[in-house]
C-alpha cells in the first residue's frame, strides 16, 4: 500500500512562482499541499483574488503562526525574498523540514557575495556549504539526500543546461568570454507594482537591465567552475510576453571542435533526462514550444570556430516552480517527472 | 519663391516599408508623392484596403506602365524584392531618376555575394561600385551627390551606428569577435503570409532564425572594414511586437580602454546628428523610446575589459523608410530632419 | 479489470481545434488516440512542425486511406471544414463509428440553412434530425446514447450556458431582443493565412466582423427556441490575444424579475456541472480565468429591469476540443471531467 | 505678422493623457507650451524618466507655485483627478485663464451627480452651468467663446459621435434601450499601479468592469437628452492593447427606418468634420485605423429593424488630449485640425 503523501508547504505563495508551485502541488499525486503560507507581513488571502484560475474559496494563504510550526511539514518550498528565505530556511531545517528554496539565498557558496550583490549579510553562512545547487539534471544524487536545495535562478537554469555539457567535454575555448544574451517575459521580474511593468509600458517594448551586473552571472560562473579569468558576459532583456525565457549563448570553440562534438556532448549528457529536448543543429527552440511545460529545448549551430547555442524554458516552470517540484520528486524518491507537464 | 517640390515615386508601396515611405512622403513639405507604383504583378489597389490608417480613395498604387515611365520622377524609393529592385533601379537611373533602394540589391559591393547569399546573379554588377551605402550619419557628402543610394538593412543600421565610432577610434580588440544579438518585431519579416507570422503563433513567442547565417552579417562586416579574420557573430530573433528593433553588442575592448573612451568616441561622432541620441553609461534604450521616430538610441557599459552597447531603432523608420527619406533630404539639399518625426 | 481504452481518431488534426483535441486525447486515461487523420488533400506531417509543444517524431498526421477505414475506431472527432465533415461523418457512421463533429455541418436542423448560410447543399439532410446538439450540460442523456454529436460553436456555447437557465425560467422579456456582444482571440478564426491574421495587423487591434450576419446567431436562436419574432443581435469582434472568448449579454427582464431570480436560475441549472463556475452578482469573469481549462465562468448584474450577463470560455477548450472530449466522456460512460483540466 | 503664440499650460502632465497633451502642444504651431505643471503633491520631474520618447532634459514638470500663478497663461489643459481639477479650474478662471478640463469635474450639469457618482461634493457648482461640453463637432460655436470647456470622456466621445446624428434625426425607437458595449486599451485606466494593470495580468486577458454602473453612462444620456425612461446600457471592457477604444452600439430603429436613413443622417452631420470618417454600411472600423490620430471611424449595418453602429477612436487622442487641442484650436480661432495628426 502506498503510504500517505508527505505534507508540503508553499511559503510565499502569492507571487508568480509561488502560485505556480501551489498549482502544481495541488494536483501532484505524490505530495499533499498542506498549507500555503503568506509572505511575512501579508495577511490571509483567497488565492482566487490573485489569480482567477483558482476557484473562489478553494485555497487560502495563511500567515505563519507558532501553531502551524508545531506541525511541521515534510518539506517546504520557499518563494520569498532572499533575506526572508535565509532566515526561515534555517528555522525549518531545525524542525526537520526539508527545504527547497526558490530565492537566491543559498545559491552562492561564498558568504561575501551576499552583502555585495544581494544587499544583506547572510544570517546563516554555515548553511551555504550544505545547500545543494538544485540543477536537477546535474545533481540528482546530491538532491536526493539533501536537506536544503538551492533552486537555481531562471537564467542560470537555461544557460547551464546548454553549457555544462560543452564545458565538461572541454569544447569551449578557455581564453574567450562566454556571452549570454537573456530574454525573458514580464513574470521574470515577479509581481512588482512598478510603472515599468504596467501593461501600457511593457507592451510593444524590449528593455535591457543590469547589463554586465546581474547576480545570475556569478551563479552561472560558479556552476561552470569559471574563475575570474573566464568571464561570463550577461545581459538580460524584458520581452513583451507573460512567461517564457530564452538564452542565446555565443562561444568560441577550442580549435578543431565542430558541430558533431557539440551534438555528442549534449546527447551524452541528457540521454536519461526527460525534461531536456535536443532539437539538433540549426533547429531552433521557440518560447511557445516550452511554455507551461518543465522542459528545456536546446538548438545549436557551429561556424568557423564559433558556436551559438539557444535554450528556452518557461521561467516559472523549469526556471522556478517546476524545477522545485522536480527536485522534490528526487528528494522523496518519486519519479522525476511526476506531477509535471512535459 | 520656393521652387516646386520634386516629384517622387514609391515603388512597391504595399509592404510595410513601402507603406511607411508613402505615409512620410505624403506629408513631406519638400517632396511631392507623384505615384505609388505597385510591385511587379500586383494590380491597382486602394491603400486603405491594406492599412486602414489611409482614407478610402485617398491613395492608390498603380502598375508601372510605359506611360508612367515617360514622365519619370526626380527620385524613386524602391521597396521591392532584391532582384526586382536590381533591374528597375538600372532602368530608372537611365532615365535620370535618382534612386534610393531599400532592398539588399546594392548594399554589398562584391558581385559574388549575390548568388551565394541572395539567390540571384546580379544583373547590373557595374552599379555596385557606384552605389553609395546610405548610412546617413556616416555618408552625408556621398549621399548628397549620389545617383543610387543603397539604403542599409535594419540590423546593420542599429549595429553600425553603435560600432563605427568605436572601431574608427580603435577601441575594439581586433582579436576578438563582435557579437551582435538582434531582436526585432514582426514587421521585420515583411508582410509575409506564413504560419509563423500569424498572430496566434508569433504572440507570446520569441524565435531565433538564420543564426550565424544571416546576410546582414556580411553587410555589417563590410561597413566596418572587417576581413575574414574579424568575425561578426550575429543571431536575430523575432519578438512579439509590431515594430522596433534592438541590437545588443558584446565587445572586448583594447587593453586600457574604458567607459570614458567609449563615451568620447560616441559623442564625438554624433555631435551634429539629430537622429542619434546617446543615453550615457548604464542608461539603456527601450524600443518604446524610438518607435515611430527616425531616432537611434544608444546606451553602453564597460566592465573588466568588456563593453556592451545597446542600440534601438524603429525598423520601419530609421531601419528602412525613415532613413530613406533622410537620404532623400540629403540628396536634394533639404534639412536632414525634414518630414521626419524625432 | 478495466477494458482496453477505445480507439479514437482525430480527423483534421492540424488546425487549432484539432491540435487541441490531439493534445487532450494523447493524455486521456480513458481513450486511445489511434490515428491523427490529415484534412483531405493534406499530406503526412509531423505535428511538431506545426506546434513545437509536440516532440519531434512523436505524432504524425496521416492521409485517410482505405486501409485505415478497414479498422474503424470506436469514435472520431472531426475538425474539418463543414462540407468535408458532412460527407465523412456519414461514411464513418455507416461503419459503426460514433462521431463528434466540431464543424457547423450538423448544428442546424433545418436543411435550408446550409445553402443560405454555409455555402453548400447539405449532402446528408437525413442526419440533421438525428444529430444531437452537444451542449454537454444541457444534453447529457441524449449525448450518452448519440451516434452523431454536433459539437456547438464557440460563441453559442458561452452564450447558451448563460442564457438557457434564464430563458427556461421565463426571466427574459420576450418582446425585447437579446444582444450578444462577442469577443474572441485570434485562434477563433482558425489557422488561416490571411493578412488580417498576421501578427503585425491583429496586434494592437480590435475588429468586428459579420455583424448581424454571423451563422452563430441562428444557432443560438434555435437552441433557445426563439422564432423570428425574438431576434438575437450578435456582433463578434477579434481581440489581440491567442485564445479565450467572452460574450457580454444584454437583456430586458420580465417585469418584477431581479438579481436573486437570476442567481437562482443559474444556480439551479448548474448544481452538478463541474465545468460551469458561477461567480455571482457583479463578479466578472476574465479570459485569463478560463484559458486552458474546460470551464465556463459566468457573472451578472441587474439594474432597472436590465440584466447584463458575461460568460467566458477558452474557445479551443469548452468552445471546441474540450467540449468534444467532454461529450466523448458522456458517450462512453466515463466521468464527465476525465482528461480535462478544470 | 502673426502675433506671438498664446502660452498654454498642461497641468497634471505625467499621466497618459497629460503626456499626450504635452507632446501635441510641444509641436503645435499655434500655441506655446509655457509650463508643464505637476499634479498636486508630485515634485519636479524630467518627463524622459516617465516616457522615453521625450529627450532627457528637454521637458520638466514643475510644481504649481504662487510665482507661476503671477504669470498666468492664456489657457490651461487640466489632466487631473476630478476634485483637484474642480478647484484649480475655478482659480485659473478667476485669473482670466481659459480652461479645458479633461477630468469629469464639469461634464454633468447636475451638482447632485458628483457626490453620488464621483465621491465628492462639487466645490464650484455655479460653474457647472457655464461649462461647455466639448464634443467638438457638435459645439463648435459654444466652444469658440467658452471660458471653461468640459472635455468629454473617451467612451462618450465615441458613442455620441455615432449616436447624436441618429437621435437628432429621430431614427432611434424611443421605447428601446440603447446598448453600448465598450472596449478599451490599458491606458484607458490611466497610469495606475494596480496588479490588474501589470503586463502579466492584463496581457492575454479581457475583463469587464463597472457594468451598468459606469459614470460615462449618465454623461452619454445627458448629451442625448435621454431622461430616465430611455436607458443607456453600458458595459466597458479592458482589452490587451495599449491605446484605442471601440464602442459597439445596438439600437432598435423606429418603424420604417433603413440603412439609407442612417447613412444620410451621419453624412449630413459630418460633412465639414475632418476628424470623423464614415466608412459606410457593413464597413467596419478597426482600432489600428485610428490609433495615434484624432479621428473617429464609424461603420454601421441595419437588419430587420435593428442597427449596429461601431465607432473607434484613440482614447488618448480624440478621447482625451487630441480633442482638448481641437477645442483649444476652436477657442483661439485656429484651424480645427492644426497640430493634430489625421
PDB file of C-alpha atoms in Angstrom, chain C residues 72-287:
ATOM      1  CA  UNK C  72     -12.544   1.840 -37.934  1.00  0.00           C
ATOM      2  CA  UNK C  73     -12.139   3.358 -34.469  1.00  0.00           C
ATOM      3  CA  UNK C  74     -14.793   3.431 -31.773  1.00  0.00           C
ATOM      4  CA  UNK C  75     -15.196   7.139 -32.250  1.00  0.00           C
ATOM      5  CA  UNK C  76     -13.896  10.026 -34.330  1.00  0.00           C
ATOM      6  CA  UNK C  77     -13.630  13.730 -33.649  1.00  0.00           C
ATOM      7  CA  UNK C  78     -13.962  15.690 -36.866  1.00  0.00           C
ATOM      8  CA  UNK C  79     -12.211  19.052 -37.031  1.00  0.00           C
ATOM      9  CA  UNK C  80     -12.792  19.733 -40.702  1.00  0.00           C
ATOM     10  CA  UNK C  81     -14.466  22.322 -42.901  1.00  0.00           C
ATOM     11  CA  UNK C  82     -18.266  21.951 -42.858  1.00  0.00           C
ATOM     12  CA  UNK C  83     -18.732  20.261 -46.190  1.00  0.00           C
ATOM     13  CA  UNK C  84     -15.876  17.811 -45.727  1.00  0.00           C
ATOM     14  CA  UNK C  85     -17.230  16.937 -42.294  1.00  0.00           C
ATOM     15  CA  UNK C  86     -20.761  16.368 -43.577  1.00  0.00           C
ATOM     16  CA  UNK C  87     -19.620  13.717 -46.034  1.00  0.00           C
ATOM     17  CA  UNK C  88     -17.112  11.959 -43.839  1.00  0.00           C
ATOM     18  CA  UNK C  89     -19.464  11.780 -40.847  1.00  0.00           C
ATOM     19  CA  UNK C  90     -21.933   9.802 -42.894  1.00  0.00           C
ATOM     20  CA  UNK C  91     -19.236   7.365 -44.063  1.00  0.00           C
ATOM     21  CA  UNK C  92     -17.977   6.800 -40.561  1.00  0.00           C
ATOM     22  CA  UNK C  93     -21.432   6.308 -39.076  1.00  0.00           C
ATOM     23  CA  UNK C  94     -22.076   3.590 -41.645  1.00  0.00           C
ATOM     24  CA  UNK C  95     -19.018   1.757 -40.369  1.00  0.00           C
ATOM     25  CA  UNK C  96     -20.279   1.983 -36.840  1.00  0.00           C
ATOM     26  CA  UNK C  97     -18.013   4.822 -35.741  1.00  0.00           C
ATOM     27  CA  UNK C  98     -19.555   7.262 -33.299  1.00  0.00           C
ATOM     28  CA  UNK C  99     -18.851  10.822 -34.376  1.00  0.00           C
ATOM     29  CA  UNK C 100     -18.351  14.123 -32.599  1.00  0.00           C
ATOM     30  CA  UNK C 101     -18.307  16.768 -35.286  1.00  0.00           C
ATOM     31  CA  UNK C 102     -16.663  20.084 -34.388  1.00  0.00           C
ATOM     32  CA  UNK C 103     -17.746  21.830 -37.579  1.00  0.00           C
ATOM     33  CA  UNK C 104     -21.063  23.508 -38.307  1.00  0.00           C
ATOM     34  CA  UNK C 105     -22.246  20.666 -40.532  1.00  0.00           C
ATOM     35  CA  UNK C 106     -24.902  19.248 -38.209  1.00  0.00           C
ATOM     36  CA  UNK C 107     -25.761  22.020 -35.791  1.00  0.00           C
ATOM     37  CA  UNK C 108     -28.822  23.455 -37.513  1.00  0.00           C
ATOM     38  CA  UNK C 109     -31.698  21.045 -38.008  1.00  0.00           C
ATOM     39  CA  UNK C 110     -33.200  22.861 -40.996  1.00  0.00           C
ATOM     40  CA  UNK C 111     -31.516  21.772 -44.259  1.00  0.00           C
ATOM     41  CA  UNK C 112     -32.336  25.041 -45.999  1.00  0.00           C
ATOM     42  CA  UNK C 113     -29.952  26.793 -43.619  1.00  0.00           C
ATOM     43  CA  UNK C 114     -26.855  25.343 -45.262  1.00  0.00           C
ATOM     44  CA  UNK C 115     -27.041  26.731 -48.786  1.00  0.00           C
ATOM     45  CA  UNK C 116     -28.043  30.134 -47.399  1.00  0.00           C
ATOM     46  CA  UNK C 117     -25.515  30.489 -44.594  1.00  0.00           C
ATOM     47  CA  UNK C 118     -22.768  27.938 -45.214  1.00  0.00           C
ATOM     48  CA  UNK C 119     -22.492  27.950 -48.977  1.00  0.00           C
ATOM     49  CA  UNK C 120     -23.254  24.312 -49.657  1.00  0.00           C
ATOM     50  CA  UNK C 121     -26.182  21.974 -50.155  1.00  0.00           C
ATOM     51  CA  UNK C 122     -26.224  19.551 -47.221  1.00  0.00           C
ATOM     52  CA  UNK C 123     -25.252  16.095 -48.541  1.00  0.00           C
ATOM     53  CA  UNK C 124     -26.961  14.130 -45.754  1.00  0.00           C
ATOM     54  CA  UNK C 125     -30.037  16.051 -44.643  1.00  0.00           C
ATOM     55  CA  UNK C 126     -31.444  12.898 -43.079  1.00  0.00           C
ATOM     56  CA  UNK C 127     -28.723  13.032 -40.450  1.00  0.00           C
ATOM     57  CA  UNK C 128     -29.707  16.527 -39.348  1.00  0.00           C
ATOM     58  CA  UNK C 129     -32.612  15.196 -37.346  1.00  0.00           C
ATOM     59  CA  UNK C 130     -30.518  12.511 -35.709  1.00  0.00           C
ATOM     60  CA  UNK C 131     -27.576  14.698 -34.688  1.00  0.00           C
ATOM     61  CA  UNK C 132     -27.620  15.625 -31.024  1.00  0.00           C
ATOM     62  CA  UNK C 133     -26.631  19.211 -30.236  1.00  0.00           C
ATOM     63  CA  UNK C 134     -23.703  18.659 -27.917  1.00  0.00           C
ATOM     64  CA  UNK C 135     -24.038  21.406 -25.334  1.00  0.00           C
ATOM     65  CA  UNK C 136     -22.887  18.962 -22.686  1.00  0.00           C
ATOM     66  CA  UNK C 137     -24.544  20.453 -19.606  1.00  0.00           C
ATOM     67  CA  UNK C 138     -27.962  20.502 -21.287  1.00  0.00           C
ATOM     68  CA  UNK C 139     -27.958  17.240 -23.229  1.00  0.00           C
ATOM     69  CA  UNK C 140     -26.201  14.705 -21.090  1.00  0.00           C
ATOM     70  CA  UNK C 141     -28.715  11.917 -21.681  1.00  0.00           C
ATOM     71  CA  UNK C 142     -29.046  12.402 -25.391  1.00  0.00           C
ATOM     72  CA  UNK C 143     -25.326  12.692 -25.848  1.00  0.00           C
ATOM     73  CA  UNK C 144     -24.761   9.487 -23.898  1.00  0.00           C
ATOM     74  CA  UNK C 145     -26.667   7.478 -26.475  1.00  0.00           C
ATOM     75  CA  UNK C 146     -25.901   9.514 -29.583  1.00  0.00           C
ATOM     76  CA  UNK C 147     -24.217   8.166 -32.695  1.00  0.00           C
ATOM     77  CA  UNK C 148     -23.607  11.694 -34.001  1.00  0.00           C
ATOM     78  CA  UNK C 149     -22.957  14.723 -31.832  1.00  0.00           C
ATOM     79  CA  UNK C 150     -22.877  18.210 -33.330  1.00  0.00           C
ATOM     80  CA  UNK C 151     -20.398  19.987 -31.090  1.00  0.00           C
ATOM     81  CA  UNK C 152     -21.654  23.565 -30.551  1.00  0.00           C
ATOM     82  CA  UNK C 153     -19.922  26.653 -31.892  1.00  0.00           C
ATOM     83  CA  UNK C 154     -17.683  28.590 -29.533  1.00  0.00           C
ATOM     84  CA  UNK C 155     -19.909  31.673 -29.267  1.00  0.00           C
ATOM     85  CA  UNK C 156     -23.119  29.622 -28.883  1.00  0.00           C
ATOM     86  CA  UNK C 157     -21.508  27.619 -26.067  1.00  0.00           C
ATOM     87  CA  UNK C 158     -20.656  30.691 -24.000  1.00  0.00           C
ATOM     88  CA  UNK C 159     -23.937  32.400 -24.825  1.00  0.00           C
ATOM     89  CA  UNK C 160     -26.243  29.454 -24.202  1.00  0.00           C
ATOM     90  CA  UNK C 161     -24.663  28.389 -20.925  1.00  0.00           C
ATOM     91  CA  UNK C 162     -25.544  31.866 -19.663  1.00  0.00           C
ATOM     92  CA  UNK C 163     -28.934  32.271 -21.326  1.00  0.00           C
ATOM     93  CA  UNK C 164     -30.641  28.901 -21.238  1.00  0.00           C
ATOM     94  CA  UNK C 165     -31.238  28.957 -17.473  1.00  0.00           C
ATOM     95  CA  UNK C 166     -32.797  32.414 -17.679  1.00  0.00           C
ATOM     96  CA  UNK C 167     -34.948  31.585 -20.673  1.00  0.00           C
ATOM     97  CA  UNK C 168     -36.139  28.266 -19.249  1.00  0.00           C
ATOM     98  CA  UNK C 169     -37.069  30.060 -16.025  1.00  0.00           C
ATOM     99  CA  UNK C 170     -39.022  32.635 -18.012  1.00  0.00           C
ATOM    100  CA  UNK C 171     -36.991  35.580 -16.785  1.00  0.00           C
ATOM    101  CA  UNK C 172     -36.333  37.261 -20.145  1.00  0.00           C
ATOM    102  CA  UNK C 173     -38.840  39.735 -21.601  1.00  0.00           C
ATOM    103  CA  UNK C 174     -39.949  38.041 -24.839  1.00  0.00           C
ATOM    104  CA  UNK C 175     -40.683  41.384 -26.522  1.00  0.00           C
ATOM    105  CA  UNK C 176     -37.072  42.542 -26.419  1.00  0.00           C
ATOM    106  CA  UNK C 177     -34.089  41.477 -28.428  1.00  0.00           C
ATOM    107  CA  UNK C 178     -31.220  39.618 -26.835  1.00  0.00           C
ATOM    108  CA  UNK C 179     -27.945  41.419 -27.526  1.00  0.00           C
ATOM    109  CA  UNK C 180     -24.808  39.280 -27.699  1.00  0.00           C
ATOM    110  CA  UNK C 181     -21.537  41.149 -27.981  1.00  0.00           C
ATOM    111  CA  UNK C 182     -18.819  38.610 -28.773  1.00  0.00           C
ATOM    112  CA  UNK C 183     -15.080  38.974 -28.231  1.00  0.00           C
ATOM    113  CA  UNK C 184     -12.616  36.289 -29.208  1.00  0.00           C
ATOM    114  CA  UNK C 185      -8.897  35.728 -29.660  1.00  0.00           C
ATOM    115  CA  UNK C 186      -7.148  35.129 -32.948  1.00  0.00           C
ATOM    116  CA  UNK C 187      -7.405  31.324 -32.865  1.00  0.00           C
ATOM    117  CA  UNK C 188     -11.167  31.778 -33.201  1.00  0.00           C
ATOM    118  CA  UNK C 189     -10.681  32.226 -36.930  1.00  0.00           C
ATOM    119  CA  UNK C 190      -8.692  29.041 -37.315  1.00  0.00           C
ATOM    120  CA  UNK C 191      -5.248  28.772 -38.811  1.00  0.00           C
ATOM    121  CA  UNK C 192      -5.961  30.989 -41.791  1.00  0.00           C
ATOM    122  CA  UNK C 193      -3.208  32.512 -43.890  1.00  0.00           C
ATOM    123  CA  UNK C 194      -4.855  35.893 -44.348  1.00  0.00           C
ATOM    124  CA  UNK C 195      -3.223  39.276 -43.896  1.00  0.00           C
ATOM    125  CA  UNK C 196      -5.773  40.244 -41.242  1.00  0.00           C
ATOM    126  CA  UNK C 197      -4.438  37.458 -39.020  1.00  0.00           C
ATOM    127  CA  UNK C 198      -0.762  38.381 -39.361  1.00  0.00           C
ATOM    128  CA  UNK C 199       0.758  39.413 -36.081  1.00  0.00           C
ATOM    129  CA  UNK C 200       1.518  42.966 -37.170  1.00  0.00           C
ATOM    130  CA  UNK C 201      -2.097  43.512 -38.246  1.00  0.00           C
ATOM    131  CA  UNK C 202      -4.010  41.733 -35.484  1.00  0.00           C
ATOM    132  CA  UNK C 203      -1.776  43.057 -32.712  1.00  0.00           C
ATOM    133  CA  UNK C 204      -2.893  46.296 -31.013  1.00  0.00           C
ATOM    134  CA  UNK C 205      -6.183  45.971 -32.853  1.00  0.00           C
ATOM    135  CA  UNK C 206      -9.846  45.116 -32.359  1.00  0.00           C
ATOM    136  CA  UNK C 207     -12.080  44.409 -35.324  1.00  0.00           C
ATOM    137  CA  UNK C 208     -15.765  43.476 -35.684  1.00  0.00           C
ATOM    138  CA  UNK C 209     -16.926  41.195 -38.474  1.00  0.00           C
ATOM    139  CA  UNK C 210     -20.131  39.531 -39.750  1.00  0.00           C
ATOM    140  CA  UNK C 211     -22.173  41.936 -37.630  1.00  0.00           C
ATOM    141  CA  UNK C 212     -25.863  40.853 -37.525  1.00  0.00           C
ATOM    142  CA  UNK C 213     -24.894  38.297 -40.124  1.00  0.00           C
ATOM    143  CA  UNK C 214     -22.924  35.557 -38.377  1.00  0.00           C
ATOM    144  CA  UNK C 215     -24.122  31.978 -38.538  1.00  0.00           C
ATOM    145  CA  UNK C 216     -23.760  31.570 -34.793  1.00  0.00           C
ATOM    146  CA  UNK C 217     -26.844  33.774 -34.341  1.00  0.00           C
ATOM    147  CA  UNK C 218     -29.300  31.232 -35.820  1.00  0.00           C
ATOM    148  CA  UNK C 219     -27.532  28.503 -33.836  1.00  0.00           C
ATOM    149  CA  UNK C 220     -28.162  30.443 -30.634  1.00  0.00           C
ATOM    150  CA  UNK C 221     -31.763  31.189 -31.598  1.00  0.00           C
ATOM    151  CA  UNK C 222     -32.504  27.537 -32.413  1.00  0.00           C
ATOM    152  CA  UNK C 223     -31.161  26.333 -29.078  1.00  0.00           C
ATOM    153  CA  UNK C 224     -33.197  28.926 -27.206  1.00  0.00           C
ATOM    154  CA  UNK C 225     -36.297  28.054 -29.201  1.00  0.00           C
ATOM    155  CA  UNK C 226     -36.584  31.630 -30.464  1.00  0.00           C
ATOM    156  CA  UNK C 227     -38.686  32.143 -33.581  1.00  0.00           C
ATOM    157  CA  UNK C 228     -38.220  35.059 -35.955  1.00  0.00           C
ATOM    158  CA  UNK C 229     -40.142  37.323 -33.584  1.00  0.00           C
ATOM    159  CA  UNK C 230     -37.363  37.047 -30.972  1.00  0.00           C
ATOM    160  CA  UNK C 231     -34.188  38.380 -32.508  1.00  0.00           C
ATOM    161  CA  UNK C 232     -30.643  37.688 -31.348  1.00  0.00           C
ATOM    162  CA  UNK C 233     -28.439  40.662 -32.219  1.00  0.00           C
ATOM    163  CA  UNK C 234     -24.929  39.317 -32.431  1.00  0.00           C
ATOM    164  CA  UNK C 235     -21.675  41.100 -33.292  1.00  0.00           C
ATOM    165  CA  UNK C 236     -18.359  39.256 -32.893  1.00  0.00           C
ATOM    166  CA  UNK C 237     -15.013  41.031 -32.540  1.00  0.00           C
ATOM    167  CA  UNK C 238     -11.422  39.763 -32.871  1.00  0.00           C
ATOM    168  CA  UNK C 239      -9.191  40.704 -29.932  1.00  0.00           C
ATOM    169  CA  UNK C 240      -5.383  40.715 -29.849  1.00  0.00           C
ATOM    170  CA  UNK C 241      -4.976  37.585 -27.780  1.00  0.00           C
ATOM    171  CA  UNK C 242      -4.348  33.982 -28.731  1.00  0.00           C
ATOM    172  CA  UNK C 243      -7.125  32.074 -27.017  1.00  0.00           C
ATOM    173  CA  UNK C 244     -10.188  32.816 -24.978  1.00  0.00           C
ATOM    174  CA  UNK C 245     -13.633  34.189 -25.707  1.00  0.00           C
ATOM    175  CA  UNK C 246     -16.118  36.365 -23.875  1.00  0.00           C
ATOM    176  CA  UNK C 247     -19.762  37.118 -24.542  1.00  0.00           C
ATOM    177  CA  UNK C 248     -21.478  40.112 -22.977  1.00  0.00           C
ATOM    178  CA  UNK C 249     -25.252  39.640 -22.997  1.00  0.00           C
ATOM    179  CA  UNK C 250     -27.727  42.492 -22.607  1.00  0.00           C
ATOM    180  CA  UNK C 251     -31.306  41.513 -21.700  1.00  0.00           C
ATOM    181  CA  UNK C 252     -34.514  43.142 -20.668  1.00  0.00           C
ATOM    182  CA  UNK C 253     -36.053  41.133 -17.844  1.00  0.00           C
ATOM    183  CA  UNK C 254     -39.697  40.436 -17.402  1.00  0.00           C
ATOM    184  CA  UNK C 255     -41.375  42.878 -15.022  1.00  0.00           C
ATOM    185  CA  UNK C 256     -40.576  42.061 -11.426  1.00  0.00           C
ATOM    186  CA  UNK C 257     -37.577  39.865 -12.087  1.00  0.00           C
ATOM    187  CA  UNK C 258     -34.492  40.760 -10.034  1.00  0.00           C
ATOM    188  CA  UNK C 259     -30.967  39.689  -9.265  1.00  0.00           C
ATOM    189  CA  UNK C 260     -31.977  36.857  -6.912  1.00  0.00           C
ATOM    190  CA  UNK C 261     -34.089  35.301  -9.665  1.00  0.00           C
ATOM    191  CA  UNK C 262     -31.109  35.282 -11.993  1.00  0.00           C
ATOM    192  CA  UNK C 263     -28.921  33.825  -9.306  1.00  0.00           C
ATOM    193  CA  UNK C 264     -31.475  31.139  -8.504  1.00  0.00           C
ATOM    194  CA  UNK C 265     -31.988  30.145 -12.130  1.00  0.00           C
ATOM    195  CA  UNK C 266     -28.258  29.852 -12.761  1.00  0.00           C
ATOM    196  CA  UNK C 267     -27.523  28.017  -9.529  1.00  0.00           C
ATOM    197  CA  UNK C 268     -30.368  25.611 -10.082  1.00  0.00           C
ATOM    198  CA  UNK C 269     -29.163  24.756 -13.540  1.00  0.00           C
ATOM    199  CA  UNK C 270     -25.543  24.064 -12.738  1.00  0.00           C
ATOM    200  CA  UNK C 271     -25.559  22.405  -9.350  1.00  0.00           C
ATOM    201  CA  UNK C 272     -23.938  19.287 -10.798  1.00  0.00           C
ATOM    202  CA  UNK C 273     -21.913  20.864 -13.569  1.00  0.00           C
ATOM    203  CA  UNK C 274     -18.249  20.895 -12.684  1.00  0.00           C
ATOM    204  CA  UNK C 275     -17.305  22.976 -15.713  1.00  0.00           C
ATOM    205  CA  UNK C 276     -19.618  25.918 -15.019  1.00  0.00           C
ATOM    206  CA  UNK C 277     -18.454  28.362 -12.374  1.00  0.00           C
ATOM    207  CA  UNK C 278     -20.950  30.976 -11.201  1.00  0.00           C
ATOM    208  CA  UNK C 279     -19.030  33.956  -9.898  1.00  0.00           C
ATOM    209  CA  UNK C 280     -22.044  35.812  -8.518  1.00  0.00           C
ATOM    210  CA  UNK C 281     -23.623  39.237  -8.906  1.00  0.00           C
ATOM    211  CA  UNK C 282     -21.192  41.910 -10.007  1.00  0.00           C
ATOM    212  CA  UNK C 283     -18.351  39.444 -10.036  1.00  0.00           C
ATOM    213  CA  UNK C 284     -16.929  39.403 -13.526  1.00  0.00           C
ATOM    214  CA  UNK C 285     -15.223  36.650 -15.441  1.00  0.00           C
ATOM    215  CA  UNK C 286     -11.883  37.337 -17.084  1.00  0.00           C
ATOM    216  CA  UNK C 287     -10.496  35.471 -20.035  1.00  0.00           C
TER     217      UNK C 287
END
